[in-house]
PDB file of C-alpha atoms and ligand atoms in Angstrom:
ATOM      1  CA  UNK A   9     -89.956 -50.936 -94.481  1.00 96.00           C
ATOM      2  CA  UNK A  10     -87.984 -52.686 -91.240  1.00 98.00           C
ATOM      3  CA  UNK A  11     -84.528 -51.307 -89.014  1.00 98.00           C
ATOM      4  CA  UNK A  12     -82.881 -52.810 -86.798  1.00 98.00           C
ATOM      5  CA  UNK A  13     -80.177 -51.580 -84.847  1.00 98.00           C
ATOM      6  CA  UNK A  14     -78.330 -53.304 -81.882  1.00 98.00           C
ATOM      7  CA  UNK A  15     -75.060 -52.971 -80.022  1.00 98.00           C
ATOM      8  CA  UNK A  16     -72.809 -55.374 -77.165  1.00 97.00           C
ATOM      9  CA  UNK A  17     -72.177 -52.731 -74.862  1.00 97.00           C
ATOM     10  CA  UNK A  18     -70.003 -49.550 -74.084  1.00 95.00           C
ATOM     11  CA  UNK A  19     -66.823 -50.785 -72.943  1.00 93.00           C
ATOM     12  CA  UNK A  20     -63.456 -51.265 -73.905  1.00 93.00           C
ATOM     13  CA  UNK A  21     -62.687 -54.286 -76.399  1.00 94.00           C
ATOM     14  CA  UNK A  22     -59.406 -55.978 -76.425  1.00 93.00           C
ATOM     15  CA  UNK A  23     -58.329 -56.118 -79.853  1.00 95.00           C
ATOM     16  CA  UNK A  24     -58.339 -59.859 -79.858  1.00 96.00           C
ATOM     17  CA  UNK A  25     -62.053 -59.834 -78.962  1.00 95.00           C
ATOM     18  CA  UNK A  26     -62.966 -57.712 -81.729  1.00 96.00           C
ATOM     19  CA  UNK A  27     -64.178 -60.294 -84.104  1.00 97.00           C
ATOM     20  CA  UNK A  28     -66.186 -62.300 -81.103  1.00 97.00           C
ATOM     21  CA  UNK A  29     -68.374 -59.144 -80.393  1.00 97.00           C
ATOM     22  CA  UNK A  30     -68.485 -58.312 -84.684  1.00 97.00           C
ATOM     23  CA  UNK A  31     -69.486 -62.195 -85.068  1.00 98.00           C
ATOM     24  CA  UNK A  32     -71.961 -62.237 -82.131  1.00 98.00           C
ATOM     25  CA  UNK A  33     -73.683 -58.789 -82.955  1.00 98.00           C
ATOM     26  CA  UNK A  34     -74.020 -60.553 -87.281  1.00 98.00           C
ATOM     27  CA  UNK A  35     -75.549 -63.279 -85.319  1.00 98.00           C
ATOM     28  CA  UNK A  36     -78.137 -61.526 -83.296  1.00 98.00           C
ATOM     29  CA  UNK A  37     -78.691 -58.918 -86.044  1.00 98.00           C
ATOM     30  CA  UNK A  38     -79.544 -62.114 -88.621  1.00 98.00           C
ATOM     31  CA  UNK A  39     -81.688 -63.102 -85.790  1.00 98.00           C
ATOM     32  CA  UNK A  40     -84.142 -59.970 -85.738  1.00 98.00           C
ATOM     33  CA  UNK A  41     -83.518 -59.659 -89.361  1.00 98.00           C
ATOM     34  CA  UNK A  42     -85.165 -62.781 -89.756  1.00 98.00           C
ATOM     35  CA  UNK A  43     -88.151 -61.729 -87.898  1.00 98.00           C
ATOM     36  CA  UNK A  44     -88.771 -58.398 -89.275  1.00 98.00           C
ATOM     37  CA  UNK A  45     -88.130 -59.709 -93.032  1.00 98.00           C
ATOM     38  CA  UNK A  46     -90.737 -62.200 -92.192  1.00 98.00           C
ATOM     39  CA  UNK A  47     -93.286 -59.988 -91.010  1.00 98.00           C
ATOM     40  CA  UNK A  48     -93.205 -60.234 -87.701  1.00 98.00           C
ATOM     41  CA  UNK A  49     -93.172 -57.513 -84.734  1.00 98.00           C
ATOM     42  CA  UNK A  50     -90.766 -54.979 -83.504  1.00 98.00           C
ATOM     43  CA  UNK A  51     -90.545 -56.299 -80.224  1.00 98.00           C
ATOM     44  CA  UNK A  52     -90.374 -59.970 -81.182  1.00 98.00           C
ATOM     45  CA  UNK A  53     -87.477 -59.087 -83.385  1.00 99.00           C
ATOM     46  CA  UNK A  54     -86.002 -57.284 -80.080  1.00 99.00           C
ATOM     47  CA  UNK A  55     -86.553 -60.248 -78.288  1.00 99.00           C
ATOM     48  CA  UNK A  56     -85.069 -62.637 -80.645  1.00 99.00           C
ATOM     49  CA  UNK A  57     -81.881 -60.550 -81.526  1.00 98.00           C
ATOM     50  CA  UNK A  58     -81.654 -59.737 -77.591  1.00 98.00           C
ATOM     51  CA  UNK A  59     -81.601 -63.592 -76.976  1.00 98.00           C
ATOM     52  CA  UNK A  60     -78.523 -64.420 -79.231  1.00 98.00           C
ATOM     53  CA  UNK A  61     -76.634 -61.927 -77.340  1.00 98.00           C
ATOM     54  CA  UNK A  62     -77.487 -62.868 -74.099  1.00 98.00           C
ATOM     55  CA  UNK A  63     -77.233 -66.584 -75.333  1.00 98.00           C
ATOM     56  CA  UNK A  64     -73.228 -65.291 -76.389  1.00 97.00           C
ATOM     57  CA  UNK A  65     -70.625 -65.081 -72.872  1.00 95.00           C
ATOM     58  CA  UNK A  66     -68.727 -62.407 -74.782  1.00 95.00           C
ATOM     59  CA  UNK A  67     -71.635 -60.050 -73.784  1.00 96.00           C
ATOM     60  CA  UNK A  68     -72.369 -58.882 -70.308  1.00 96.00           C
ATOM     61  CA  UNK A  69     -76.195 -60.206 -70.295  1.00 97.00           C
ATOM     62  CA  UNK A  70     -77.440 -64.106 -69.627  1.00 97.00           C
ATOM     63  CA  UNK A  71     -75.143 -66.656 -69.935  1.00 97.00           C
ATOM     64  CA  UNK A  72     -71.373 -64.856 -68.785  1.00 94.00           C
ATOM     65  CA  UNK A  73     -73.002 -61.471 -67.096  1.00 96.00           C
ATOM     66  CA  UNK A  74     -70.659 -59.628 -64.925  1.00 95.00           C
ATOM     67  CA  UNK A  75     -70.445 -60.972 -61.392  1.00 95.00           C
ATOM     68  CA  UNK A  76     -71.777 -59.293 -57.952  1.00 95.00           C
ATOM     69  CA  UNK A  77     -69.417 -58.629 -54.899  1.00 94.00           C
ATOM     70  CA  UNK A  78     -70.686 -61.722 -53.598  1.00 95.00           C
ATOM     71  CA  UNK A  79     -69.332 -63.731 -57.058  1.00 93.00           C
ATOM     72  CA  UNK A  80     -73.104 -64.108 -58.391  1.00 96.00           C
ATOM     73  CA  UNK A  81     -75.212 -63.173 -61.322  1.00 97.00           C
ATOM     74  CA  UNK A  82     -77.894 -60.651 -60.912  1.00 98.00           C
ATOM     75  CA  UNK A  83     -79.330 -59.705 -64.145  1.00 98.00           C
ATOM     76  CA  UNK A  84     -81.674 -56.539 -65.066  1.00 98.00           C
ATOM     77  CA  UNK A  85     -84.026 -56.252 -68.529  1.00 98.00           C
ATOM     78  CA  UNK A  86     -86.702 -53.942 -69.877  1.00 98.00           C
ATOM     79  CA  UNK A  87     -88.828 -53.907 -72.913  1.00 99.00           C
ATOM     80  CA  UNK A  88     -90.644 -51.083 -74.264  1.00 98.00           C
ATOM     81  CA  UNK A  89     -93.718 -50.538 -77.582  1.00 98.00           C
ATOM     82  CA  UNK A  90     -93.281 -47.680 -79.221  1.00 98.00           C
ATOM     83  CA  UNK A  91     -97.120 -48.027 -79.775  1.00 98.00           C
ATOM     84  CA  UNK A  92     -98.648 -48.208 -76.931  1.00 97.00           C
ATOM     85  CA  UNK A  93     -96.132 -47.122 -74.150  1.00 98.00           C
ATOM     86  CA  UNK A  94     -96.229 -50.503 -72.608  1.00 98.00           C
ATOM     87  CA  UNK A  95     -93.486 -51.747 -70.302  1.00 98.00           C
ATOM     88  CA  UNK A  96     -91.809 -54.759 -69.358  1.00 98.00           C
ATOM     89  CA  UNK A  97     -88.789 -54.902 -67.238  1.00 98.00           C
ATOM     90  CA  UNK A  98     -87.125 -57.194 -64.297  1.00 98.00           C
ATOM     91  CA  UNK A  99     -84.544 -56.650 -62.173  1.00 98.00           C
ATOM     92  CA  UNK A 100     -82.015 -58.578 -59.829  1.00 98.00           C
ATOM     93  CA  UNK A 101     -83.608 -61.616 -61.364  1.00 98.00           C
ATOM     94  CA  UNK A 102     -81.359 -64.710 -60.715  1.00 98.00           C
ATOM     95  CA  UNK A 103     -81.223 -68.295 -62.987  1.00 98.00           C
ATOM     96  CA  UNK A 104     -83.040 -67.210 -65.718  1.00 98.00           C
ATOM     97  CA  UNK A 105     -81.482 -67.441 -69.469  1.00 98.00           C
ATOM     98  CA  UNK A 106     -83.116 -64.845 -70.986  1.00 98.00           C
ATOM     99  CA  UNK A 107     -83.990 -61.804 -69.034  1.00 98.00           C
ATOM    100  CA  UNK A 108     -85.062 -60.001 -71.802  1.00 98.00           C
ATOM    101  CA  UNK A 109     -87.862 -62.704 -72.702  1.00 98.00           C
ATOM    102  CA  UNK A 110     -89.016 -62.234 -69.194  1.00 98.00           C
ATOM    103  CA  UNK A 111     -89.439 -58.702 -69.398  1.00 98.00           C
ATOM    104  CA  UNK A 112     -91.080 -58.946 -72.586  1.00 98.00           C
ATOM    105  CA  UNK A 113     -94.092 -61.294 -70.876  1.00 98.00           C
ATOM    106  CA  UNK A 114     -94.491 -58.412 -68.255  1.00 98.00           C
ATOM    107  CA  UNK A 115     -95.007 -55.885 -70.772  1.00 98.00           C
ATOM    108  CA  UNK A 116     -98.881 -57.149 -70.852  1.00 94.00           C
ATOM    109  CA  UNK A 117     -98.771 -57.563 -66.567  1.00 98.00           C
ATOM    110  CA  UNK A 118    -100.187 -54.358 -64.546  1.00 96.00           C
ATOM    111  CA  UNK A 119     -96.729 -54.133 -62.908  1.00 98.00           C
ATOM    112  CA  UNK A 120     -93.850 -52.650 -65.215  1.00 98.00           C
ATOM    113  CA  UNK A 121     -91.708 -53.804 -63.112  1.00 98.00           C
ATOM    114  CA  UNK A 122     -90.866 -56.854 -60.828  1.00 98.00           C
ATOM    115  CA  UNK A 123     -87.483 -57.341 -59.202  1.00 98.00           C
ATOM    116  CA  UNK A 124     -85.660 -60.668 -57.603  1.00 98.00           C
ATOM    117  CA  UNK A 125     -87.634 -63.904 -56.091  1.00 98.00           C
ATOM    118  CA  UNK A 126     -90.604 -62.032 -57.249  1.00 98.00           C
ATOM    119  CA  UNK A 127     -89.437 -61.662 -61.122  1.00 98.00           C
ATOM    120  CA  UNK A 128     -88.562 -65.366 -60.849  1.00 98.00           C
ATOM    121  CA  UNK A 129     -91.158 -66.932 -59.579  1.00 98.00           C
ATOM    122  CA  UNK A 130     -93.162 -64.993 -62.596  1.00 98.00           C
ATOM    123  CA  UNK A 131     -90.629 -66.248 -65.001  1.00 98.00           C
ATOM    124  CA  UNK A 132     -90.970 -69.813 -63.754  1.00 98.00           C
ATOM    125  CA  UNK A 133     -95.538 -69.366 -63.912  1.00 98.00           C
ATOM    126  CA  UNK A 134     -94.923 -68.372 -67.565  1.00 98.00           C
ATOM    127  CA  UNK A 135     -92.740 -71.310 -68.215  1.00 97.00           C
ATOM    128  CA  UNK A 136     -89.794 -69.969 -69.261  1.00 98.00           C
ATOM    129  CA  UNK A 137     -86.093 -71.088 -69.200  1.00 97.00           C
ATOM    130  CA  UNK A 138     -85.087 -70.911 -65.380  1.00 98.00           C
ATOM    131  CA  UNK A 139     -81.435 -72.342 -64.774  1.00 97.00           C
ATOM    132  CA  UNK A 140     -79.377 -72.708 -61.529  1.00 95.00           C
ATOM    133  CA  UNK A 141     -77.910 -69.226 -61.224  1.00 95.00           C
ATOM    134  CA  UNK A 142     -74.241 -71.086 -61.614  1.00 93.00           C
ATOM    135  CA  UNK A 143     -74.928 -72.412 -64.854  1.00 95.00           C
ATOM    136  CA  UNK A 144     -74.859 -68.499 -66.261  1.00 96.00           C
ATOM    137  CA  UNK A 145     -71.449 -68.099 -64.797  1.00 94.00           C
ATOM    138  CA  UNK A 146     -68.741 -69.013 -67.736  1.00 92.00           C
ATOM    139  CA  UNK A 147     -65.418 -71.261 -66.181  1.00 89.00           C
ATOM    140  CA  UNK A 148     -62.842 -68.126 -67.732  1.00 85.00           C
ATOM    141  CA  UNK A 149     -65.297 -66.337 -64.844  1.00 81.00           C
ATOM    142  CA  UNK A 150     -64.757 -68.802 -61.920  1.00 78.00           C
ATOM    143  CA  UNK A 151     -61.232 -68.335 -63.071  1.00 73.00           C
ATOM    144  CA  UNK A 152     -61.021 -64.838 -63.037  1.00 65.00           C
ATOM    145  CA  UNK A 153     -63.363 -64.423 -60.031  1.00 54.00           C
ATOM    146  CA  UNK A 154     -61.407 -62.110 -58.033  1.00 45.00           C
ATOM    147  CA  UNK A 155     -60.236 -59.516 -61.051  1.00 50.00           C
ATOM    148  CA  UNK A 156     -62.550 -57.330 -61.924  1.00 47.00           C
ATOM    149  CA  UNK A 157     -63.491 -55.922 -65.284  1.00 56.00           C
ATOM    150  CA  UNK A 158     -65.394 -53.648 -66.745  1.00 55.00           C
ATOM    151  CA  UNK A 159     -68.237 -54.779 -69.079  1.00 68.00           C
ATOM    152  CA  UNK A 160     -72.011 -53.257 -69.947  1.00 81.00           C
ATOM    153  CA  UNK A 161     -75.098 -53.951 -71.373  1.00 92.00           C
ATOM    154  CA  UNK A 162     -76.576 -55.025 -74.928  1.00 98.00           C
ATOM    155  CA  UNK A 163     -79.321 -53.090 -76.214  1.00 98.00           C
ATOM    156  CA  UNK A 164     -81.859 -53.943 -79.349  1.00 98.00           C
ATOM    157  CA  UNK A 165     -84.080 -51.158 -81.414  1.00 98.00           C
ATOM    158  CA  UNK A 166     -86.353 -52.522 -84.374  1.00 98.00           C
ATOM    159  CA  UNK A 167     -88.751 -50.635 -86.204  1.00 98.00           C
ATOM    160  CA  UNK A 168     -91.438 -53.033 -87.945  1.00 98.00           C
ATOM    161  CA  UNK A 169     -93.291 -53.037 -91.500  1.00 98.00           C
ATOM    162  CA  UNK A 170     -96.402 -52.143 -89.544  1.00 98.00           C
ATOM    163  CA  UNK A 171     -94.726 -48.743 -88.091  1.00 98.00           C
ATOM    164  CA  UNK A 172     -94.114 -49.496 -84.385  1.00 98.00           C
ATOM    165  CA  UNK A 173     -91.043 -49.157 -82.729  1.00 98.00           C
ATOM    166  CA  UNK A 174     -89.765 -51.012 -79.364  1.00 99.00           C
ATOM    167  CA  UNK A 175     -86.117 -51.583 -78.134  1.00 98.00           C
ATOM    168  CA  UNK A 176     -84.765 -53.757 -75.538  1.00 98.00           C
ATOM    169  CA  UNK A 177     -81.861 -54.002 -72.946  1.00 98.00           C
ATOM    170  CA  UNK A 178     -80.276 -56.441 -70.925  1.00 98.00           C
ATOM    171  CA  UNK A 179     -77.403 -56.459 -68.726  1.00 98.00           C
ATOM    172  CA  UNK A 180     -75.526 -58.611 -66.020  1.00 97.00           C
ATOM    173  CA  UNK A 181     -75.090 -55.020 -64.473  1.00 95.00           C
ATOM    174  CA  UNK A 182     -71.439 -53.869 -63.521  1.00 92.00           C
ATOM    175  CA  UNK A 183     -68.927 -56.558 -62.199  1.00 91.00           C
ATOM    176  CA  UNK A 184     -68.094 -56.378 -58.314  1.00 93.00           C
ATOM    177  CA  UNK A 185     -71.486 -53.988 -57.636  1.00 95.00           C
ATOM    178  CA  UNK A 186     -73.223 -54.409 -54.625  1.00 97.00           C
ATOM    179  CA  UNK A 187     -75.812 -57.755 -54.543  1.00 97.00           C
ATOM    180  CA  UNK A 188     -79.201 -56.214 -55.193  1.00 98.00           C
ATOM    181  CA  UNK A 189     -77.890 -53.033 -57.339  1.00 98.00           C
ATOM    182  CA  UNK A 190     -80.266 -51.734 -60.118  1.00 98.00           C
ATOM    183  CA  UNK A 191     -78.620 -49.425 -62.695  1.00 97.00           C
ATOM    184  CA  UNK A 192     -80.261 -47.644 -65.842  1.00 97.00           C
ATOM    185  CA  UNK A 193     -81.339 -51.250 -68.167  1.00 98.00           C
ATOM    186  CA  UNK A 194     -84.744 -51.947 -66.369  1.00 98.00           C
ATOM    187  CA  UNK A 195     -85.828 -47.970 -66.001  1.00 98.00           C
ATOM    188  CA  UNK A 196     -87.366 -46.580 -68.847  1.00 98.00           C
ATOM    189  CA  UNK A 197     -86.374 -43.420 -69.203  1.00 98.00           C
ATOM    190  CA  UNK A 198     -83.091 -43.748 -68.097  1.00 97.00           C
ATOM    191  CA  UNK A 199     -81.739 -46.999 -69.922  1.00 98.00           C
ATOM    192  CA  UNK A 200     -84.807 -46.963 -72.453  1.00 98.00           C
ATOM    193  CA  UNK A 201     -87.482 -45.841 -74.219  1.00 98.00           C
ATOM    194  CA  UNK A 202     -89.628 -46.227 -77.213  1.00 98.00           C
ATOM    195  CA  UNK A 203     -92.331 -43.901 -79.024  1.00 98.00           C
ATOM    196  CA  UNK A 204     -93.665 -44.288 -82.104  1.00 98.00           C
ATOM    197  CA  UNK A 205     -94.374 -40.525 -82.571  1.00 96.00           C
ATOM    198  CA  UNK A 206     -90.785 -39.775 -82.025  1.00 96.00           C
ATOM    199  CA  UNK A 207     -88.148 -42.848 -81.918  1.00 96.00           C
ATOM    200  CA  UNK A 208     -86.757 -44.999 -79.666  1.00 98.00           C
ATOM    201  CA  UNK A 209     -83.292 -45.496 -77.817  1.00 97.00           C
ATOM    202  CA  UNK A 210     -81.667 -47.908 -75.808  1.00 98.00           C
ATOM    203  CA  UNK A 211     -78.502 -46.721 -73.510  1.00 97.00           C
ATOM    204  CA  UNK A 212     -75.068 -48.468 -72.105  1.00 97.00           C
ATOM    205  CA  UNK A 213     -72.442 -47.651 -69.688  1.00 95.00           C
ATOM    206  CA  UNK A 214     -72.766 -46.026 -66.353  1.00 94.00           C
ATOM    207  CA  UNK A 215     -76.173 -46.816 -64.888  1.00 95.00           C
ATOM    208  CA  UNK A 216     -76.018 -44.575 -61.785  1.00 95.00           C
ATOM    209  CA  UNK A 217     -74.808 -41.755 -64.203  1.00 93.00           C
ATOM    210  CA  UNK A 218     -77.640 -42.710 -67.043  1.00 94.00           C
ATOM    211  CA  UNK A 219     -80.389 -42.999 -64.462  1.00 95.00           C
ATOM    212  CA  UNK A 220     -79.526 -39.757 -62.204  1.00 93.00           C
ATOM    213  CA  UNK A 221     -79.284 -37.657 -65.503  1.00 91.00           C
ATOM    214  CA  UNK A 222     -82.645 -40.081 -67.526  1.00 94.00           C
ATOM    215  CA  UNK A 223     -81.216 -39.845 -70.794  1.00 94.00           C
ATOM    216  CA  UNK A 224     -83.463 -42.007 -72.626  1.00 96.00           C
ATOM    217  CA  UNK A 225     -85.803 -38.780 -71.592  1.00 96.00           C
ATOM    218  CA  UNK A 226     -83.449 -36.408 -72.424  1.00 94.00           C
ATOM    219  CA  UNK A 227     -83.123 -37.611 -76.006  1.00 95.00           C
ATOM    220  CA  UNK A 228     -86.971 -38.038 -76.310  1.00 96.00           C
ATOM    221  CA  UNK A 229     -87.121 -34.524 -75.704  1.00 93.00           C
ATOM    222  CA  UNK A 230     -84.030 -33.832 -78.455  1.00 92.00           C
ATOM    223  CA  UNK A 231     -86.241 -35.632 -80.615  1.00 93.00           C
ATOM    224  CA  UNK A 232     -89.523 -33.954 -79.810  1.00 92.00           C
ATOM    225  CA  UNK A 233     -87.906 -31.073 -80.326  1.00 89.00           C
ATOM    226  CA  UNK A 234     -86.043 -31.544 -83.718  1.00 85.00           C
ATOM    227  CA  UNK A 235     -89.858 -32.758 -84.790  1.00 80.00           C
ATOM    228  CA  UNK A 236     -90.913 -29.604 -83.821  1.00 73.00           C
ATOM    229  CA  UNK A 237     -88.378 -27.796 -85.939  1.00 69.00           C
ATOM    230  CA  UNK A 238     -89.132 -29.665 -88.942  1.00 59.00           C
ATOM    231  CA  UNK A 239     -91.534 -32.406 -90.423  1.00 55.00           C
ATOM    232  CA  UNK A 240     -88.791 -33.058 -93.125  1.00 51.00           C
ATOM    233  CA  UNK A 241     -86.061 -35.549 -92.996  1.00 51.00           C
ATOM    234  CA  UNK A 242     -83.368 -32.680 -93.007  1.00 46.00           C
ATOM    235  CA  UNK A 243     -84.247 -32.485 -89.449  1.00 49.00           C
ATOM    236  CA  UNK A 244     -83.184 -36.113 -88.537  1.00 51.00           C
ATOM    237  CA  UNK A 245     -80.164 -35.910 -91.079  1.00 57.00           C
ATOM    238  CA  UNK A 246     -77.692 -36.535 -88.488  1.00 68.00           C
ATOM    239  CA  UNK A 247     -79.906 -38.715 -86.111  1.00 82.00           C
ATOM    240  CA  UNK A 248     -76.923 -39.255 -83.501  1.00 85.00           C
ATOM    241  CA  UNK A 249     -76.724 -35.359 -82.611  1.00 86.00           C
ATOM    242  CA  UNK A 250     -79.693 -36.433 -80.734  1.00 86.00           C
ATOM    243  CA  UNK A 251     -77.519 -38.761 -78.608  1.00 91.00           C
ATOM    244  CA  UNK A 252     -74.672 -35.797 -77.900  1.00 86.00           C
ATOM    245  CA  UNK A 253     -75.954 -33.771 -75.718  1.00 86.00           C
ATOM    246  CA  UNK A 254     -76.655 -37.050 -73.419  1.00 86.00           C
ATOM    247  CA  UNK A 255     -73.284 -38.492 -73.890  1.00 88.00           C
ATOM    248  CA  UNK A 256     -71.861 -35.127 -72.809  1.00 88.00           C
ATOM    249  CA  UNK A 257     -73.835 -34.435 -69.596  1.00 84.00           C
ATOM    250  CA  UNK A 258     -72.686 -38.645 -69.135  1.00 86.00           C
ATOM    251  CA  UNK A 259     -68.896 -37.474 -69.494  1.00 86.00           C
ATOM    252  CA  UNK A 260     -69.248 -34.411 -67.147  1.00 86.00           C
ATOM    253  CA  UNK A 261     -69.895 -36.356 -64.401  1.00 85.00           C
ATOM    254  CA  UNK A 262     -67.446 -38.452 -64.882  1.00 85.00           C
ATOM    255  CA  UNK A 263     -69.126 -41.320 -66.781  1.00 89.00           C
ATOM    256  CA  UNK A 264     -69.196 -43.568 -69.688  1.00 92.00           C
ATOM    257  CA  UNK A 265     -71.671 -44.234 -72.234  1.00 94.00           C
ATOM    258  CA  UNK A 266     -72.741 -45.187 -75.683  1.00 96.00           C
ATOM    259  CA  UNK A 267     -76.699 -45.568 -77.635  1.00 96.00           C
ATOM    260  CA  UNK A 268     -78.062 -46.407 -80.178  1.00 97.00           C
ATOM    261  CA  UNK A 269     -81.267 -44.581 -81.912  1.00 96.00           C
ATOM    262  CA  UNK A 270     -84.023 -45.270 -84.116  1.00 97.00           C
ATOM    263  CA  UNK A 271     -86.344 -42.915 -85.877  1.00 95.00           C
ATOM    264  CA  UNK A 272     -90.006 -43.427 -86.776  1.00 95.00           C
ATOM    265  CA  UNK A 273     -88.783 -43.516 -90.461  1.00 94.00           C
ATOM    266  CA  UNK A 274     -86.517 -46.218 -89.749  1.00 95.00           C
ATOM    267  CA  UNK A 275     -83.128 -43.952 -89.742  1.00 93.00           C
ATOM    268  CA  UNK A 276     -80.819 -45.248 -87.099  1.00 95.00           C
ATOM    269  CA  UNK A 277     -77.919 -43.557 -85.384  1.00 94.00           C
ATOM    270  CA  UNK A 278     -75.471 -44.296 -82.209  1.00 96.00           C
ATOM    271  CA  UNK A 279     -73.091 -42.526 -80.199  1.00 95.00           C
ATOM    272  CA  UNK A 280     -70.168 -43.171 -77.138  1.00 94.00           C
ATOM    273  CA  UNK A 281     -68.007 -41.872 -75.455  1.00 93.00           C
ATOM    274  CA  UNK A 282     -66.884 -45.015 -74.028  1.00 94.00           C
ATOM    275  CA  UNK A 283     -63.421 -46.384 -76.026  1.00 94.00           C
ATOM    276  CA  UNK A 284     -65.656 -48.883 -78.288  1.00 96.00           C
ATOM    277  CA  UNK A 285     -69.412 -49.886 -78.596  1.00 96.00           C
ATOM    278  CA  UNK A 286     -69.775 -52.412 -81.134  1.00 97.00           C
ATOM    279  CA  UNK A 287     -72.885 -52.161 -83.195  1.00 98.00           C
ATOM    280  CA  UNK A 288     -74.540 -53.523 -86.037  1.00 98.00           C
ATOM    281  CA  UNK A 289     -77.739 -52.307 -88.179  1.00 98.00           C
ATOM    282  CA  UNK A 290     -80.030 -53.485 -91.353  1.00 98.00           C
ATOM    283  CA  UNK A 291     -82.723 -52.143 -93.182  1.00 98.00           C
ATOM    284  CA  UNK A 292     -85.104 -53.806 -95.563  1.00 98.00           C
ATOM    285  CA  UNK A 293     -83.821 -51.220 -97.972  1.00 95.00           C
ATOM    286  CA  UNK A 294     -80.060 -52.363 -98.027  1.00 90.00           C
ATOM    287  CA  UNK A 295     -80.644 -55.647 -96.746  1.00 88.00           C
ATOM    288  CA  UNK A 296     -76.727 -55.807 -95.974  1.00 94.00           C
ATOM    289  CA  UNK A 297     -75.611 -55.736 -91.917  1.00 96.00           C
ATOM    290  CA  UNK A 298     -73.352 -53.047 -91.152  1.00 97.00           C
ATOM    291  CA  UNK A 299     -71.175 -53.404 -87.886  1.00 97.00           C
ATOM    292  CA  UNK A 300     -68.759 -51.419 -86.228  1.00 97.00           C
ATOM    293  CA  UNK A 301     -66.311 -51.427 -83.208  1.00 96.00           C
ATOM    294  CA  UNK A 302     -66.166 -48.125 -82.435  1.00 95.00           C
ATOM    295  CA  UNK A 303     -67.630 -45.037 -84.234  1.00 90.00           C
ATOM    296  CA  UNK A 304     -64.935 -43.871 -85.463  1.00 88.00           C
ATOM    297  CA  UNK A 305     -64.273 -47.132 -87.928  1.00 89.00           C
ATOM    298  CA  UNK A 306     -67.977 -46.080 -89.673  1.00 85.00           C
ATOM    299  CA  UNK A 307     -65.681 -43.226 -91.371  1.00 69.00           C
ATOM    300  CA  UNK A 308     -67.366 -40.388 -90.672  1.00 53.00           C
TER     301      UNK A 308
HETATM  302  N1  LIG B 565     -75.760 -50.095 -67.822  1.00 78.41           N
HETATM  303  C1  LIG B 565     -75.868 -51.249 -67.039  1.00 78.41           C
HETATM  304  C2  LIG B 565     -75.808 -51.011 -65.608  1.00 78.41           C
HETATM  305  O1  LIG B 565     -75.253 -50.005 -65.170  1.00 78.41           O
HETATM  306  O2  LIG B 565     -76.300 -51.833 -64.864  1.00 78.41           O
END
């Protein structure tokens, strides 16, 4: 049995973008699908879906991220195993196309994490795509340079045939921050995290709010403890409760926020509080992608 949930960020969609972030989130989810039907790995499922999204300028990660004060890209990625606890994440990394595929060749580094000239110069020794950091900006961006918008991250979770989890972010961080910010997407524990004794989430919206309050810990320990309550299913019945509590201690500060879950079993769930968070999931059970705008549309 495979999952494989993903979503394009907690933010608000214009109703004429609606079908660009349904169309790009099919496209990444038939991506990982592919993978995981095929027998391959959690994380290179995460990896693959992760890569159509950042490949897509209607999400806030690779090509058409969200643009520093000083007008530039600055991009942030981590990669976890549910197996194994290892960690792969980059941050501030400039004229790269895929972050995420960066991160996921540190996961096997002794660092975790490596941030700016340093995280390219190890992108560029494991010959991957570098580009010049213009080519990620899209022209509606050079356009628009001086408005600023808010956008978020994309997030991945797969849970593979052979039992292991992993889950992947990737953002362009928030538009007009500070050159050399770092929000929640490259900190596990705050933007991430995967186990395969308990599940694995990936967060969106608010990094400073997501990282000062580590949700991706906080719902580990929601889903520790529902384990603890119960070895049945009953106990993961409604798998987003997990992500409540987070959302809510998000909101109280004065911040926005969506996630997406996966348990070991494969049961998926997601959450926001932010006005939409489109995401898509697939099993090998229904075989049939499900996405959604907002929670809301999912009619329950
Ligand atoms: N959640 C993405 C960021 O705050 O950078």
């Amino acid at each position: 049995m495979w999952s494989l949930i993903l979503h394009g960020g907690a933010k608000e969609i214009d109703p004429e973008e609606e079908e660009a972030h349904r169309n790009g989130c099919i496209k990444a989810l038939e991506a990982g699908r592919a993978v995981l039907a095929g027998g391959g790995t959690a994380v290179d499922a995460v990896e693959a879906a992760g890569r159509v999204l950042e490949t897509d300028p209607t999400f806030n990660a690779g090509y058409g991220s969200a643009l520093n004060s000083d007008g530039e890209v600055e991009m942030c990625a981590g990669v976890m195993e549910g197996r194994n606890f290892n960690v792969g994440a980059v941050a501030v990394i400039k004229g790269v196309r895929h972050p995420i595929s960066v991160a996921k060749a540190m996961l096997h580094e002794e660092p975790i994490l490596l941030a700016s000239d340093g995280a390219r110069r190890f992108a560029a020794d494991k010959q991957l795509e570098l580009c010049d950091p213009a080519d990620l900006v899209t022209p509606q961006q050079r356009d628009l340079a001086s408005k600023s918008e808010a956008k978020d991250t994309i997030g991945v979770v797969a849970l593979d045939q052979y039992g292991d989890l992993a889950v992947g972010t990737s953002t362009g961080g928030l538009d007009g921050s500070a050159p050399g910010r770092v929000g929640d997407s490259p900190q596990p524990g705050c933007g991430y995290y995967a186990d395969n004794q308990l599940g694995a989430v990936a967060f969106s919206g608010d990094g400073e709010h997501i990282a000062r309050k580590a949700l991706a810990a906080r719902v580990m320990q929601e889903l520790s403890a529902r384990r603890a309550l119960s070895s049945g299913q009953a106990a993961m019945a409604g798998v987003e409760e997990v992500l409540e509590p987070s959302l809510m201690e998000v909101e109280a500060i004065g911040g926005e926020a969506g996630a997406i879950v996966l348990t070991p079993t494969g049961k998926s769930g997601w959450a926001h509080n932010s006005r939409e968070f489109a995401v898509a999931f697939m099993t090998s059970e229904d075989n049939h992608p499900h996405v959604f705008v907002r929670k809301r549309d999912e009619g329950r």
